[in-house]
């Protein structure tokens, strides 16, 4: 059974930073491309950053230069360092494979950026 557990969210002022973590179990983590997604209630979930098994990285234009995705295959963990946060970054953040597997979605972690 695949389990993805996100952590590290919280409330931060605009301009601040947060580091999200996602611990994976039940999958062969090292061979999967992983992504961080976010969703605002009423909107579609969007992919904000992804990293392949060999470290190729892509970012959504809205987060380029501010967010950094990384992974530690030995720990089955993917990270998202978020700097220079903006109120529009407020959302629930999820990790999943890229592309996302329908049955892998976890609870996510709430990120709230105050202005």
mmCIF file of C-alpha atoms in Angstrom:
data_model
loop_
_atom_site.group_PDB
_atom_site.id
_atom_site.type_symbol
_atom_site.label_atom_id
_atom_site.label_comp_id
_atom_site.label_asym_id
_atom_site.label_seq_id
_atom_site.Cartn_x
_atom_site.Cartn_y
_atom_site.Cartn_z
ATOM 1 C CA UNK A 1 0.000 0.000 0.000
ATOM 2 C CA UNK A 2 1.431 3.340 -1.074
ATOM 3 C CA UNK A 3 1.502 6.077 1.498
ATOM 4 C CA UNK A 4 2.671 9.657 0.969
ATOM 5 C CA UNK A 5 2.820 11.842 4.071
ATOM 6 C CA UNK A 6 3.358 15.574 3.695
ATOM 7 C CA UNK A 7 4.574 17.825 6.485
ATOM 8 C CA UNK A 8 6.087 21.232 7.089
ATOM 9 C CA UNK A 9 3.230 23.536 6.230
ATOM 10 C CA UNK A 10 2.106 26.408 8.374
ATOM 11 C CA UNK A 11 1.329 30.084 8.614
ATOM 12 C CA UNK A 12 4.003 32.492 7.430
ATOM 13 C CA UNK A 13 4.171 36.151 6.515
ATOM 14 C CA UNK A 14 4.724 37.243 2.953
ATOM 15 C CA UNK A 15 8.416 37.047 2.127
ATOM 16 C CA UNK A 16 8.975 34.182 4.507
ATOM 17 C CA UNK A 17 10.080 30.609 3.904
ATOM 18 C CA UNK A 18 8.871 27.095 4.553
ATOM 19 C CA UNK A 19 10.302 23.680 3.821
ATOM 20 C CA UNK A 20 7.891 20.901 3.003
ATOM 21 C CA UNK A 21 8.727 17.224 3.269
ATOM 22 C CA UNK A 22 7.019 14.185 1.812
ATOM 23 C CA UNK A 23 7.850 10.728 3.111
ATOM 24 C CA UNK A 24 6.953 7.874 0.793
ATOM 25 C CA UNK A 25 6.395 4.217 1.552
ATOM 26 C CA UNK A 26 5.064 1.308 -0.428
ATOM 27 C CA UNK A 27 6.622 2.362 -3.736
ATOM 28 C CA UNK A 28 10.023 1.941 -5.329
ATOM 29 C CA UNK A 29 10.737 5.588 -4.675
ATOM 30 C CA UNK A 30 14.011 5.868 -6.558
ATOM 31 C CA UNK A 31 12.582 5.055 -9.975
ATOM 32 C CA UNK A 32 9.627 7.412 -9.797
ATOM 33 C CA UNK A 33 9.454 11.019 -10.860
ATOM 34 C CA UNK A 34 7.954 12.938 -7.963
ATOM 35 C CA UNK A 35 6.014 16.162 -7.903
ATOM 36 C CA UNK A 36 4.661 18.770 -5.548
ATOM 37 C CA UNK A 37 1.151 19.934 -6.289
ATOM 38 C CA UNK A 38 -1.081 22.540 -4.725
ATOM 39 C CA UNK A 39 -4.777 23.170 -4.627
ATOM 40 C CA UNK A 40 -6.930 26.057 -3.551
ATOM 41 C CA UNK A 41 -10.524 25.081 -2.714
ATOM 42 C CA UNK A 42 -12.664 25.459 -5.814
ATOM 43 C CA UNK A 43 -9.669 25.309 -8.143
ATOM 44 C CA UNK A 44 -7.940 22.468 -9.938
ATOM 45 C CA UNK A 45 -4.860 20.925 -8.431
ATOM 46 C CA UNK A 46 -1.732 22.210 -10.151
ATOM 47 C CA UNK A 47 1.775 20.822 -10.438
ATOM 48 C CA UNK A 48 4.268 23.352 -9.085
ATOM 49 C CA UNK A 49 7.504 21.368 -9.203
ATOM 50 C CA UNK A 50 8.729 17.968 -10.312
ATOM 51 C CA UNK A 51 11.944 15.992 -10.171
ATOM 52 C CA UNK A 52 12.758 12.845 -12.116
ATOM 53 C CA UNK A 53 14.627 9.829 -10.820
ATOM 54 C CA UNK A 54 17.842 11.258 -12.271
ATOM 55 C CA UNK A 55 17.274 14.759 -10.959
ATOM 56 C CA UNK A 56 15.801 16.595 -13.919
ATOM 57 C CA UNK A 57 13.681 19.405 -12.496
ATOM 58 C CA UNK A 58 10.801 21.503 -13.757
ATOM 59 C CA UNK A 59 8.892 24.331 -12.122
ATOM 60 C CA UNK A 60 5.678 26.131 -12.825
ATOM 61 C CA UNK A 61 6.323 29.670 -13.981
ATOM 62 C CA UNK A 62 4.614 31.026 -10.883
ATOM 63 C CA UNK A 63 7.243 29.567 -8.543
ATOM 64 C CA UNK A 64 10.434 29.683 -10.625
ATOM 65 C CA UNK A 65 13.271 31.306 -8.748
ATOM 66 C CA UNK A 66 11.474 30.985 -5.397
ATOM 67 C CA UNK A 67 10.858 27.260 -4.880
ATOM 68 C CA UNK A 68 13.408 24.441 -4.943
ATOM 69 C CA UNK A 69 12.511 20.770 -5.185
ATOM 70 C CA UNK A 70 14.930 18.061 -4.102
ATOM 71 C CA UNK A 71 14.857 14.406 -3.194
ATOM 72 C CA UNK A 72 16.740 11.981 -0.975
ATOM 73 C CA UNK A 73 16.276 8.505 -2.395
ATOM 74 C CA UNK A 74 17.955 6.908 0.620
ATOM 75 C CA UNK A 75 15.233 8.385 2.817
ATOM 76 C CA UNK A 76 12.372 7.975 0.327
ATOM 77 C CA UNK A 77 11.672 11.666 0.806
ATOM 78 C CA UNK A 78 11.052 14.615 -1.485
ATOM 79 C CA UNK A 79 11.346 18.211 -0.304
ATOM 80 C CA UNK A 80 10.089 21.597 -1.402
ATOM 81 C CA UNK A 81 11.972 24.639 -0.171
ATOM 82 C CA UNK A 82 9.734 27.671 -0.572
ATOM 83 C CA UNK A 83 11.254 31.134 -0.295
ATOM 84 C CA UNK A 84 9.875 34.621 -0.885
ATOM 85 C CA UNK A 85 6.397 33.325 -0.253
ATOM 86 C CA UNK A 86 3.432 35.305 -1.523
ATOM 87 C CA UNK A 87 -0.215 35.321 -0.421
ATOM 88 C CA UNK A 88 -1.109 33.653 -3.720
ATOM 89 C CA UNK A 89 0.984 30.648 -2.660
ATOM 90 C CA UNK A 90 -1.649 29.884 -0.030
ATOM 91 C CA UNK A 91 -2.979 26.388 -0.737
ATOM 92 C CA UNK A 92 -2.911 22.788 0.384
ATOM 93 C CA UNK A 93 0.297 21.225 -0.875
ATOM 94 C CA UNK A 94 0.474 17.572 -1.864
ATOM 95 C CA UNK A 95 3.162 15.287 -3.180
ATOM 96 C CA UNK A 96 2.608 12.477 -5.631
ATOM 97 C CA UNK A 97 4.337 10.800 -8.500
ATOM 98 C CA UNK A 98 4.539 12.779 -11.736
ATOM 99 C CA UNK A 99 2.131 12.261 -13.332
ATOM 100 C CA UNK A 100 -0.016 11.943 -10.242
ATOM 101 C CA UNK A 101 -1.423 8.535 -9.409
ATOM 102 C CA UNK A 102 -5.074 8.769 -8.462
ATOM 103 C CA UNK A 103 -4.816 6.463 -5.475
ATOM 104 C CA UNK A 104 -1.655 7.985 -3.996
ATOM 105 C CA UNK A 105 -3.012 11.346 -2.841
ATOM 106 C CA UNK A 106 -2.447 11.985 0.841
ATOM 107 C CA UNK A 107 -3.883 14.569 3.190
ATOM 108 C CA UNK A 108 -1.558 17.318 2.105
ATOM 109 C CA UNK A 109 -0.160 20.114 4.234
ATOM 110 C CA UNK A 110 -1.698 23.554 4.508
ATOM 111 C CA UNK A 111 0.423 26.566 3.617
ATOM 112 C CA UNK A 112 -0.999 29.971 4.483
ATOM 113 C CA UNK A 113 0.837 33.156 3.575
ATOM 114 C CA UNK A 114 -0.405 36.341 5.172
ATOM 115 C CA UNK A 115 0.066 39.732 3.602
#
